[in-house]
Short mmCIF file of C-alpha atoms in Angstrom, two decimals:
data_model
loop_
_atom_site.label_atom_id
_atom_site.label_comp_id
_atom_site.label_asym_id
_atom_site.label_seq_id
_atom_site.Cartn_x
_atom_site.Cartn_y
_atom_site.Cartn_z
CA UNK X 361 18.95 31.92 2.97
CA UNK X 362 16.22 32.69 5.50
CA UNK X 363 13.10 31.15 6.95
CA UNK X 364 10.78 33.71 8.30
CA UNK X 365 7.69 33.10 10.31
CA UNK X 366 5.45 36.00 11.43
CA UNK X 367 2.53 35.38 13.83
CA UNK X 368 2.06 31.90 12.51
CA UNK X 369 -0.92 29.78 13.78
CA UNK X 370 -2.13 26.46 12.88
CA UNK X 371 -4.91 24.14 14.09
CA UNK X 372 -5.78 20.74 12.67
CA UNK X 373 -9.42 20.61 11.44
CA UNK X 374 -10.32 17.87 13.85
CA UNK X 375 -8.79 19.58 16.89
CA UNK X 376 -9.94 22.16 19.35
CA UNK X 377 -6.47 23.66 20.06
CA UNK X 378 -3.89 25.35 18.12
CA UNK X 379 -0.74 23.22 17.59
CA UNK X 380 1.17 26.37 16.69
CA UNK X 381 0.07 29.66 18.18
CA UNK X 382 1.35 33.06 16.99
CA UNK X 383 4.89 31.86 16.28
CA UNK X 384 7.40 34.38 15.04
CA UNK X 385 10.96 33.66 14.26
CA UNK X 386 13.71 34.16 11.61
CA UNK X 387 16.26 31.50 10.93
CA UNK X 388 19.39 31.96 8.83
CA UNK X 389 21.11 29.59 6.41
CA UNK X 390 23.26 27.98 4.92
CA UNK X 391 24.11 25.65 7.78
CA UNK X 392 22.69 23.11 10.09
CA UNK X 393 19.88 24.41 12.13
CA UNK X 394 17.23 22.64 14.36
CA UNK X 395 13.85 22.77 15.80
CA UNK X 396 13.70 21.42 19.32
CA UNK X 397 11.00 20.96 21.82
CA UNK X 398 8.92 18.30 23.69
CA UNK X 399 6.48 16.05 21.78
CA UNK X 400 3.29 17.73 20.66
CA UNK X 401 4.51 21.33 20.44
CA UNK X 402 4.08 21.43 16.66
CA UNK X 403 7.65 20.73 15.34
CA UNK X 404 6.38 18.35 12.58
CA UNK X 405 3.50 20.67 11.76
CA UNK X 406 6.04 23.51 11.43
CA UNK X 407 8.12 21.42 9.25
CA UNK X 408 5.26 20.53 6.91
CA UNK X 409 4.23 24.27 6.73
CA UNK X 410 7.65 25.18 5.73
CA UNK X 411 7.80 22.33 3.15
CA UNK X 412 4.44 23.36 1.84
CA UNK X 413 2.50 20.34 2.47
CA UNK X 414 0.27 22.09 4.93
CA UNK X 415 -1.13 25.32 3.47
CA UNK X 416 -4.19 26.32 5.46
CA UNK X 417 -2.11 28.02 8.29
CA UNK X 418 -2.68 31.58 9.56
CA UNK X 419 0.00 34.15 9.50
CA UNK X 420 2.98 34.35 7.36
CA UNK X 421 5.62 31.74 6.56
CA UNK X 422 8.06 32.46 3.78
CA UNK X 423 11.62 31.90 2.74
CA UNK X 424 14.38 33.88 1.13
CA UNK X 425 17.06 32.54 -1.20
CA UNK X 426 15.44 29.01 -0.93
CA UNK X 427 13.84 27.54 -3.91
CA UNK X 428 13.71 23.74 -3.39
CA UNK X 429 12.65 22.44 -0.03
CA UNK X 430 12.57 18.73 0.73
CA UNK X 431 11.04 17.19 3.80
CA UNK X 432 12.25 13.72 5.00
CA UNK X 433 10.94 11.87 7.99
CA UNK X 434 11.92 8.72 9.80
CA UNK X 435 8.71 6.60 8.95
CA UNK X 436 9.36 6.75 5.18
CA UNK X 437 9.96 3.49 3.38
CA UNK X 438 11.60 2.54 0.17
CA UNK X 439 9.43 0.24 -2.17
CA UNK X 440 10.02 -3.41 -1.65
CA UNK X 441 10.26 -4.63 -5.20
CA UNK X 442 13.95 -3.95 -5.83
CA UNK X 443 17.05 -4.03 -3.70
CA UNK X 444 18.05 -0.72 -1.96
CA UNK X 445 21.02 -0.29 -4.30
CA UNK X 446 18.94 -0.48 -7.40
CA UNK X 447 16.34 1.90 -5.87
CA UNK X 448 18.98 4.43 -4.91
CA UNK X 449 20.51 4.33 -8.43
CA UNK X 450 17.12 4.83 -9.95
CA UNK X 451 16.44 8.07 -8.03
CA UNK X 452 20.08 9.43 -8.30
CA UNK X 453 20.16 12.38 -10.85
CA UNK X 454 22.67 11.96 -13.72
CA UNK X 455 26.24 13.06 -12.68
CA UNK X 456 25.66 12.44 -8.88
CA UNK X 457 26.77 8.76 -9.10
CA UNK X 458 30.04 9.51 -7.29
CA UNK X 459 28.31 11.31 -4.54
CA UNK X 460 25.93 8.36 -4.13
CA UNK X 461 28.92 6.09 -3.71
CA UNK X 462 30.52 8.36 -1.31
CA UNK X 463 27.42 8.59 0.82
CA UNK X 464 26.80 4.93 0.75
CA UNK X 465 30.15 4.37 2.18
CA UNK X 466 29.81 7.23 4.72
CA UNK X 467 26.43 5.90 5.82
CA UNK X 468 27.90 2.39 6.19
CA UNK X 469 25.45 0.91 3.89
CA UNK X 470 27.72 -0.99 1.54
CA UNK X 471 26.62 -4.41 2.91
CA UNK X 472 22.95 -3.88 2.45
CA UNK X 473 22.85 -2.61 -1.20
CA UNK X 474 21.65 -6.04 -2.41
CA UNK X 475 19.02 -6.29 0.33
CA UNK X 476 15.32 -5.42 0.14
CA UNK X 477 14.30 -2.46 2.46
CA UNK X 478 12.17 -4.74 4.80
CA UNK X 479 15.17 -6.95 5.48
CA UNK X 480 17.49 -4.18 7.11
CA UNK X 481 17.36 -2.66 10.57
CA UNK X 482 15.58 0.53 11.38
CA UNK X 483 18.74 2.55 11.58
CA UNK X 484 19.80 1.26 8.13
CA UNK X 485 16.28 2.04 6.75
CA UNK X 486 16.56 5.61 8.05
CA UNK X 487 20.14 6.06 6.75
CA UNK X 488 19.04 4.89 3.25
CA UNK X 489 16.03 7.02 3.26
CA UNK X 490 18.06 10.11 4.11
CA UNK X 491 20.74 9.20 1.65
CA UNK X 492 18.43 9.42 -1.29
CA UNK X 493 17.30 12.95 -0.31
CA UNK X 494 20.97 14.08 -0.12
CA UNK X 495 21.67 13.28 -3.74
CA UNK X 496 18.72 15.35 -4.90
CA UNK X 497 18.54 19.03 -5.84
CA UNK X 498 17.66 21.11 -2.69
CA UNK X 499 18.27 24.38 -0.95
CA UNK X 500 16.72 23.36 2.32
CA UNK X 501 16.41 19.78 3.58
CA UNK X 502 14.20 19.22 6.67
CA UNK X 503 15.18 16.07 8.55
CA UNK X 504 12.39 15.10 10.82
CA UNK X 505 14.06 12.47 13.11
CA UNK X 506 15.78 11.26 9.99
CA UNK X 507 18.56 9.72 11.86
CA UNK X 508 16.48 7.92 14.52
CA UNK X 509 17.68 4.47 15.47
CA UNK X 510 21.20 5.24 14.31
CA UNK X 511 24.08 4.74 16.91
CA UNK X 512 25.64 7.90 18.34
CA UNK X 513 29.07 7.53 16.75
CA UNK X 514 27.66 7.03 13.16
CA UNK X 515 25.19 9.88 13.67
CA UNK X 516 28.08 12.18 14.54
CA UNK X 517 30.13 10.97 11.57
CA UNK X 518 27.14 11.48 9.24
CA UNK X 519 26.17 14.99 10.53
CA UNK X 520 29.77 16.21 10.49
CA UNK X 521 30.17 14.98 6.95
CA UNK X 522 26.91 16.43 5.77
CA UNK X 523 28.00 19.83 7.13
CA UNK X 524 31.33 19.61 5.35
CA UNK X 525 30.03 18.24 2.16
CA UNK X 526 27.02 20.55 1.70
CA UNK X 527 28.25 23.94 3.08
CA UNK X 528 26.06 25.97 0.71
CA UNK X 529 22.73 24.18 1.68
CA UNK X 530 20.42 24.74 4.69
CA UNK X 531 19.32 21.83 6.96
CA UNK X 532 16.72 21.88 9.51
CA UNK X 533 16.89 18.97 11.95
CA UNK X 534 13.93 18.05 14.01
CA UNK X 535 15.18 16.05 16.90
CA UNK X 536 14.60 15.17 20.60
CA UNK X 537 18.26 14.68 21.24
CA UNK X 538 19.30 17.68 23.13
CA UNK X 539 23.00 16.96 23.06
CA UNK X 540 23.02 16.42 19.32
CA UNK X 541 21.10 19.62 18.63
CA UNK X 542 23.23 21.65 20.93
CA UNK X 543 26.55 20.23 19.50
CA UNK X 544 26.01 20.34 15.84
CA UNK X 545 23.41 23.14 15.14
CA UNK X 546 24.09 26.80 14.55
CA UNK X 547 20.60 28.01 15.18
CA UNK X 548 18.02 26.27 17.40
CA UNK X 549 14.42 27.18 17.29
CA UNK X 550 12.99 26.07 20.67
CA UNK X 551 9.36 25.50 20.82
CA UNK X 552 7.93 25.56 24.32
CA UNK X 553 4.89 23.72 25.81
CA UNK X 554 1.50 24.81 24.74
CA UNK X 555 1.28 27.37 27.58
CA UNK X 556 4.44 28.94 26.29
CA UNK X 557 3.26 28.53 22.72
CA UNK X 558 4.10 31.46 20.48
CA UNK X 559 7.21 32.23 22.54
CA UNK X 560 9.50 30.01 20.24
CA UNK X 561 12.98 31.50 20.44
CA UNK X 562 16.13 31.08 18.52
CA UNK X 563 19.26 30.05 20.48
CA UNK X 564 22.76 29.56 19.24
CA UNK X 565 24.28 25.89 19.21
CA UNK X 566 27.94 25.13 19.15
CA UNK X 567 27.85 24.41 15.34
CA UNK X 568 30.64 21.81 15.71
CA UNK X 569 32.72 21.32 12.44
CA UNK X 570 34.79 18.46 11.21
CA UNK X 571 38.11 18.11 13.12
CA UNK X 572 37.14 20.85 15.72
CA UNK X 573 37.48 20.18 19.46
CA UNK X 574 34.31 20.17 21.38
CA UNK X 575 34.20 22.80 24.29
CA UNK X 576 32.43 20.84 26.94
CA UNK X 577 31.62 24.01 29.09
CA UNK X 578 30.04 25.74 26.20
CA UNK X 579 28.05 22.58 25.36
CA UNK X 580 26.71 22.39 28.90
CA UNK X 581 25.74 26.07 28.83
CA UNK X 582 24.06 25.63 25.44
CA UNK X 583 22.15 22.66 26.60
CA UNK X 584 20.96 24.41 29.71
CA UNK X 585 19.76 27.33 27.68
CA UNK X 586 17.82 25.15 25.33
CA UNK X 587 16.31 23.20 28.38
CA UNK X 588 15.35 26.46 30.19
CA UNK X 589 13.69 27.87 26.97
CA UNK X 590 11.38 24.81 26.63
CA UNK M 872 -3.38 -24.80 -0.87
CA UNK M 873 -4.60 -26.95 -3.82
CA UNK M 874 -4.92 -30.15 -1.77
CA UNK M 875 -6.35 -28.37 1.27
CA UNK M 876 -9.09 -26.74 -0.83
CA UNK M 877 -9.96 -30.07 -2.35
CA UNK M 878 -10.22 -32.10 0.81
CA UNK M 879 -12.12 -29.24 2.52
CA UNK M 880 -14.66 -29.47 -0.33
CA UNK M 881 -14.74 -33.24 0.01
CA UNK M 882 -15.48 -32.97 3.72
CA UNK M 883 -18.47 -30.57 3.20
CA UNK M 884 -19.80 -32.51 0.30
CA UNK M 885 -19.69 -35.81 2.23
CA UNK M 886 -21.36 -34.13 5.20
CA UNK M 887 -24.06 -32.67 3.02
CA UNK M 888 -24.56 -36.06 1.28
CA UNK M 889 -24.68 -37.87 4.61
CA UNK M 890 -27.28 -35.56 6.02
CA UNK M 891 -29.56 -36.14 2.96
CA UNK M 892 -29.09 -39.83 3.22
CA UNK M 893 -29.70 -39.71 7.01
CA UNK M 894 -32.93 -37.77 6.19
CA UNK M 895 -33.86 -40.43 3.52
CA UNK M 896 -33.44 -43.31 5.85
CA UNK M 897 -35.05 -41.57 8.85
CA UNK M 898 -38.14 -40.71 6.90
CA UNK M 899 -38.13 -43.80 4.66
CA UNK M 900 -38.02 -41.72 1.47
CA UNK M 901 -37.82 -43.44 -1.90
CA UNK M 902 -34.88 -43.42 -4.27
CA UNK M 903 -36.96 -41.10 -6.50
CA UNK M 904 -36.83 -38.37 -3.85
CA UNK M 905 -33.34 -38.86 -2.48
CA UNK M 906 -31.35 -41.45 -4.41
CA UNK M 907 -29.31 -44.10 -2.66
CA UNK M 908 -25.49 -44.46 -2.81
CA UNK M 909 -25.57 -47.29 -5.31
CA UNK M 910 -27.95 -45.23 -7.56
CA UNK M 911 -25.70 -42.17 -7.24
CA UNK M 912 -22.65 -44.31 -8.24
CA UNK M 913 -24.55 -45.85 -11.11
CA UNK M 914 -25.67 -42.55 -12.40
CA UNK M 915 -22.03 -41.18 -12.05
CA UNK M 916 -20.85 -43.97 -14.27
CA UNK M 917 -23.37 -43.06 -16.88
CA UNK M 918 -22.90 -39.31 -16.94
CA UNK M 919 -19.49 -38.64 -15.51
CA UNK M 920 -17.71 -38.08 -18.82
CA UNK M 921 -20.37 -35.84 -20.30
CA UNK M 922 -20.67 -33.89 -17.06
CA UNK M 923 -16.89 -33.46 -16.84
CA UNK M 924 -16.89 -31.96 -20.34
CA UNK M 925 -19.72 -29.74 -19.30
CA UNK M 926 -17.92 -28.59 -16.14
CA UNK M 927 -14.81 -27.89 -18.14
CA UNK M 928 -16.91 -25.85 -20.45
CA UNK M 929 -18.30 -23.90 -17.47
CA UNK M 930 -14.72 -23.47 -16.17
CA UNK M 931 -13.46 -22.12 -19.40
CA UNK M 932 -16.21 -19.47 -19.43
CA UNK M 933 -15.40 -18.75 -15.83
CA UNK M 934 -11.80 -18.28 -16.36
CA UNK M 935 -12.36 -16.01 -19.37
CA UNK M 936 -15.07 -14.05 -17.49
CA UNK M 937 -12.73 -13.59 -14.53
CA UNK M 938 -9.92 -12.44 -16.66
CA UNK M 939 -12.13 -9.82 -18.40
CA UNK M 940 -13.43 -8.64 -15.04
CA UNK M 941 -9.99 -8.32 -13.59
CA UNK M 942 -8.87 -6.36 -16.52
CA UNK M 943 -11.81 -4.12 -16.35
CA UNK M 944 -11.75 -3.78 -12.58
CA UNK M 945 -8.12 -2.69 -12.59
CA UNK M 946 -8.61 -0.24 -15.58
CA UNK M 947 -11.69 1.44 -13.81
CA UNK M 948 -10.11 1.11 -10.43
CA UNK M 949 -6.84 2.92 -11.60
CA UNK M 950 -8.94 5.56 -13.36
CA UNK M 951 -11.10 5.99 -10.24
CA UNK M 952 -8.20 6.23 -7.63
CA UNK M 953 -7.92 10.01 -8.01
CA UNK M 954 -9.85 12.49 -5.81
CA UNK M 955 -11.01 14.24 -8.97
CA UNK M 956 -14.61 14.49 -10.01
CA UNK M 957 -14.07 11.52 -12.27
CA UNK M 958 -12.67 9.40 -9.51
CA UNK M 959 -15.45 10.30 -7.16
CA UNK M 960 -18.03 9.69 -9.86
CA UNK M 961 -16.61 6.16 -10.54
CA UNK M 962 -16.39 5.31 -6.90
CA UNK M 963 -19.95 6.41 -6.22
CA UNK M 964 -21.31 4.55 -9.34
CA UNK M 965 -19.39 1.44 -8.31
CA UNK M 966 -20.76 1.52 -4.73
CA UNK M 967 -24.32 2.13 -5.85
CA UNK M 968 -24.23 -0.54 -8.66
CA UNK M 969 -22.66 -3.00 -6.16
CA UNK M 970 -25.71 -2.65 -3.97
CA UNK M 971 -28.00 -3.96 -6.71
CA UNK M 972 -28.22 -7.67 -7.27
CA UNK M 973 -26.61 -7.91 -10.74
CA UNK M 974 -27.81 -11.37 -11.33
CA UNK M 975 -31.28 -9.97 -11.65
CA UNK M 976 -30.19 -8.45 -14.99
CA UNK M 977 -29.36 -11.75 -16.52
CA UNK M 978 -32.73 -12.11 -18.25
CA UNK M 979 -32.19 -8.78 -20.01
CA UNK M 980 -28.86 -10.06 -21.36
CA UNK M 981 -30.44 -13.19 -22.60
CA UNK M 982 -33.25 -11.19 -24.36
CA UNK M 983 -30.72 -8.93 -26.05
CA UNK M 984 -27.99 -11.54 -26.75
CA UNK M 985 -29.86 -14.81 -26.88
CA UNK M 986 -28.54 -18.25 -25.54
CA UNK M 987 -24.92 -19.07 -25.93
CA UNK M 988 -21.38 -18.24 -25.07
CA UNK M 989 -21.48 -14.46 -25.01
CA UNK M 990 -24.35 -14.28 -22.54
CA UNK M 991 -22.72 -16.74 -20.24
CA UNK M 992 -19.46 -14.82 -20.52
CA UNK M 993 -21.06 -11.47 -19.91
CA UNK M 994 -22.98 -12.64 -16.80
CA UNK M 995 -19.97 -14.36 -15.36
CA UNK M 996 -17.93 -11.09 -15.89
CA UNK M 997 -20.42 -8.68 -14.40
CA UNK M 998 -21.19 -10.84 -11.40
CA UNK M 999 -17.40 -11.13 -10.62
CA UNK M 1000 -16.57 -7.60 -11.70
CA UNK M 1001 -18.26 -5.27 -9.17
CA UNK M 1002 -16.82 -6.93 -5.95
CA UNK M 1003 -13.49 -6.90 -7.61
CA UNK M 1004 -13.77 -3.29 -8.64
CA UNK M 1005 -14.62 -2.28 -5.02
CA UNK M 1006 -11.54 -4.06 -3.68
CA UNK M 1007 -9.30 -2.57 -6.41
CA UNK M 1008 -10.75 0.88 -5.83
CA UNK M 1009 -10.19 0.61 -2.17
CA UNK M 1010 -6.59 -0.32 -2.69
CA UNK M 1011 -5.83 2.16 -5.49
CA UNK M 1012 -7.56 5.17 -3.78
CA UNK M 1013 -5.55 4.69 -0.60
CA UNK M 1014 -2.10 6.53 -0.68
CA UNK M 1015 0.90 4.80 0.82
CA UNK M 1016 2.17 8.15 2.13
CA UNK M 1017 5.35 6.78 3.65
CA UNK M 1018 6.56 5.48 0.22
CA UNK M 1019 4.96 8.01 -2.09
CA UNK M 1020 6.14 11.09 -0.19
CA UNK M 1021 9.73 11.00 -1.61
CA UNK M 1022 8.46 10.46 -5.21
CA UNK M 1023 6.04 13.43 -4.87
CA UNK M 1024 8.50 15.65 -3.18
CA UNK M 1025 11.19 15.08 -5.85
CA UNK M 1026 8.75 15.25 -8.80
CA UNK M 1027 9.32 11.64 -9.81
CA UNK M 1028 5.73 10.46 -9.22
CA UNK M 1029 3.91 9.13 -12.29
CA UNK M 1030 0.60 7.34 -12.36
CA UNK M 1031 2.38 4.11 -13.28
CA UNK M 1032 4.55 4.32 -10.20
CA UNK M 1033 1.63 5.29 -7.93
CA UNK M 1034 -0.27 2.26 -9.19
CA UNK M 1035 2.84 0.04 -8.73
CA UNK M 1036 3.34 1.14 -5.11
CA UNK M 1037 -0.18 0.75 -4.05
CA UNK M 1038 -0.65 -2.64 -5.91
CA UNK M 1039 2.66 -3.92 -4.50
CA UNK M 1040 1.84 -2.74 -0.91
CA UNK M 1041 -1.48 -4.58 -1.13
CA UNK M 1042 -0.26 -7.61 -3.05
CA UNK M 1043 -1.67 -10.13 -0.39
CA UNK M 1044 -5.04 -8.50 -0.48
CA UNK M 1045 -5.34 -8.36 -4.14
CA UNK M 1046 -4.25 -11.94 -4.71
CA UNK M 1047 -6.81 -13.03 -2.09
CA UNK M 1048 -9.57 -10.99 -3.64
CA UNK M 1049 -8.72 -12.34 -7.16
CA UNK M 1050 -8.70 -15.99 -6.06
CA UNK M 1051 -11.95 -15.39 -4.04
CA UNK M 1052 -13.60 -13.88 -7.20
CA UNK M 1053 -13.24 -17.21 -8.98
CA UNK M 1054 -16.12 -18.43 -7.00
CA UNK M 1055 -18.23 -15.45 -8.04
CA UNK M 1056 -17.20 -15.98 -11.70
CA UNK M 1057 -18.31 -19.55 -11.59
CA UNK M 1058 -21.52 -18.77 -9.83
CA UNK M 1059 -22.28 -16.19 -12.52
CA UNK M 1060 -21.55 -18.71 -15.28
CA UNK M 1061 -23.74 -21.38 -13.60
CA UNK M 1062 -26.66 -18.88 -13.11
CA UNK M 1063 -26.37 -18.00 -16.77
CA UNK M 1064 -26.38 -21.71 -17.67
CA UNK M 1065 -29.48 -22.24 -15.49
CA UNK M 1066 -31.44 -19.41 -17.04
CA UNK M 1067 -30.82 -20.05 -20.74
CA UNK M 1068 -27.72 -21.70 -22.25
CA UNK M 1069 -27.11 -24.67 -24.47
CA UNK M 1070 -23.95 -25.96 -22.68
CA UNK M 1071 -22.09 -26.11 -19.40
CA UNK M 1072 -22.75 -27.79 -16.06
CA UNK M 1073 -25.49 -25.37 -15.24
CA UNK M 1074 -27.34 -26.50 -18.25
CA UNK M 1075 -26.89 -30.12 -17.25
CA UNK M 1076 -28.23 -29.37 -13.93
CA UNK M 1077 -31.34 -27.65 -15.43
CA UNK M 1078 -31.80 -30.70 -17.62
CA UNK M 1079 -31.53 -33.17 -14.62
CA UNK M 1080 -33.95 -30.75 -12.67
CA UNK M 1081 -36.57 -31.29 -15.41
CA UNK M 1082 -36.08 -34.97 -15.14
CA UNK M 1083 -36.25 -34.74 -11.20
CA UNK M 1084 -32.94 -36.78 -11.21
CA UNK M 1085 -31.38 -35.77 -8.03
CA UNK M 1086 -28.50 -38.38 -8.59
CA UNK M 1087 -27.39 -36.49 -11.63
CA UNK M 1088 -27.44 -33.24 -9.64
CA UNK M 1089 -25.30 -34.79 -6.96
CA UNK M 1090 -22.75 -35.79 -9.63
CA UNK M 1091 -22.82 -32.33 -11.10
CA UNK M 1092 -22.37 -30.74 -7.73
CA UNK M 1093 -19.49 -32.94 -6.95
CA UNK M 1094 -17.75 -31.87 -10.23
CA UNK M 1095 -18.40 -28.21 -9.76
CA UNK M 1096 -17.01 -28.46 -6.26
CA UNK M 1097 -13.88 -30.30 -7.24
CA UNK M 1098 -13.24 -28.02 -10.23
CA UNK M 1099 -13.72 -24.84 -8.42
CA UNK M 1100 -11.64 -26.08 -5.48
CA UNK M 1101 -8.86 -26.98 -7.92
CA UNK M 1102 -9.04 -23.66 -9.79
CA UNK M 1103 -9.25 -21.50 -6.59
CA UNK M 1104 -6.36 -23.55 -5.14
CA UNK M 1105 -4.34 -22.91 -8.31
CA UNK M 1106 -4.99 -19.13 -8.06
CA UNK M 1107 -4.03 -19.05 -4.37
CA UNK M 1108 -0.78 -20.98 -5.10
CA UNK M 1109 -0.11 -18.55 -7.88
CA UNK M 1110 -0.80 -15.74 -5.45
CA UNK M 1111 1.47 -17.19 -2.85
CA UNK M 1112 4.26 -17.64 -5.31
CA UNK M 1113 3.98 -13.95 -6.44
CA UNK M 1114 4.00 -12.77 -2.80
CA UNK M 1115 7.01 -15.00 -1.88
CA UNK M 1116 8.96 -13.96 -5.01
CA UNK M 1117 8.18 -10.25 -4.49
CA UNK M 1118 8.01 -9.88 -0.65
CA UNK M 1119 10.62 -12.55 0.22
#
């Protein structure tokens, strides 16, 4: 699995400046990767280009060994006419009911299955949204701040479990959480400020696995590298 | 909602009547020009039951006309929600026709269809239809991206689901527009009855107008106001009930 960008540029029609300027990189899967950078450097635009919802970019963006790409983001909502449990069951492909149940428990959503989407917290909303993507067919899942508003401990549990449960899939996490990115991700695409645009570089994260011990020195070093690359 | 609508109308009606009576006594106008309260009450006693029947006849046409226009507006609105040439054509046509005073077409309908139920129904429907259509088009053509994205990305989106999402997300707006369109439907029916009809409260008003009997017109206006207030209040209550049931 590979995501390859070659001299990629993108500018919104109503804007004077390029949000992505001559960006080249190559990212490998399967595994948990990330796009990191300050606000406004084009992380979401890049994600949408990879997902195919933006198509009028310049340069090349293509994938190898990836057929189905899903893009989830943290502002998504589930419809309000049914309970979360019913809606999740409706979108679960046949044969994945056990996976759904497993993820409901892992995501600590058992108690809100009978509630409508509007009655649960933002963190629960984001978890239930991500959960429905995980039971779909995909090769690459882009998670654009998909675990925002979820407490640190649960985020860690979820991320480690996803990595263990879906070892043959590729994930691309878009996050502002430096520690999370450095700890859990294998490859980190760091997008710099606009002045440094085009100089996006791939750094190695710790790629922490379930039951592994975190090396704090390596984590500090990885975080420093990411910060300096921005 | 039902009670509030009714007493709001009663306040407006009493203010209007009091203003006319004030004018009558200030200018010493005769009962022939502006009838006194006893004369209005006496007339009400004579015509109330006939006028009530006529008002219900108007209401029945109003309700039917509104139902037809709601069905039509949703059918065309759903067809016109797409950004295809057909959708663009429907939206452009609806906006242009809306700009024309549809009531001016009423004589053509009477020439073609003559007096009677069908003409009243048709005029009530078309007067109510276009404002409804614009609202439905506005709702149906606006994607709810944060809900629709998942269904599109996973290939689960169907036109029925798309319509359901957009209607549900705009339930308050749609119920308000539908209850508001009741007034338009009744205005359309009464206009039709004014122009040429053989039944309804508009027809009764036209007859009273020929007799220069303002007392009868006051009674008719009172009944129109009460009935439309009750009907609109009922629609608002139904809308509130649906919203509470669906949105919690």
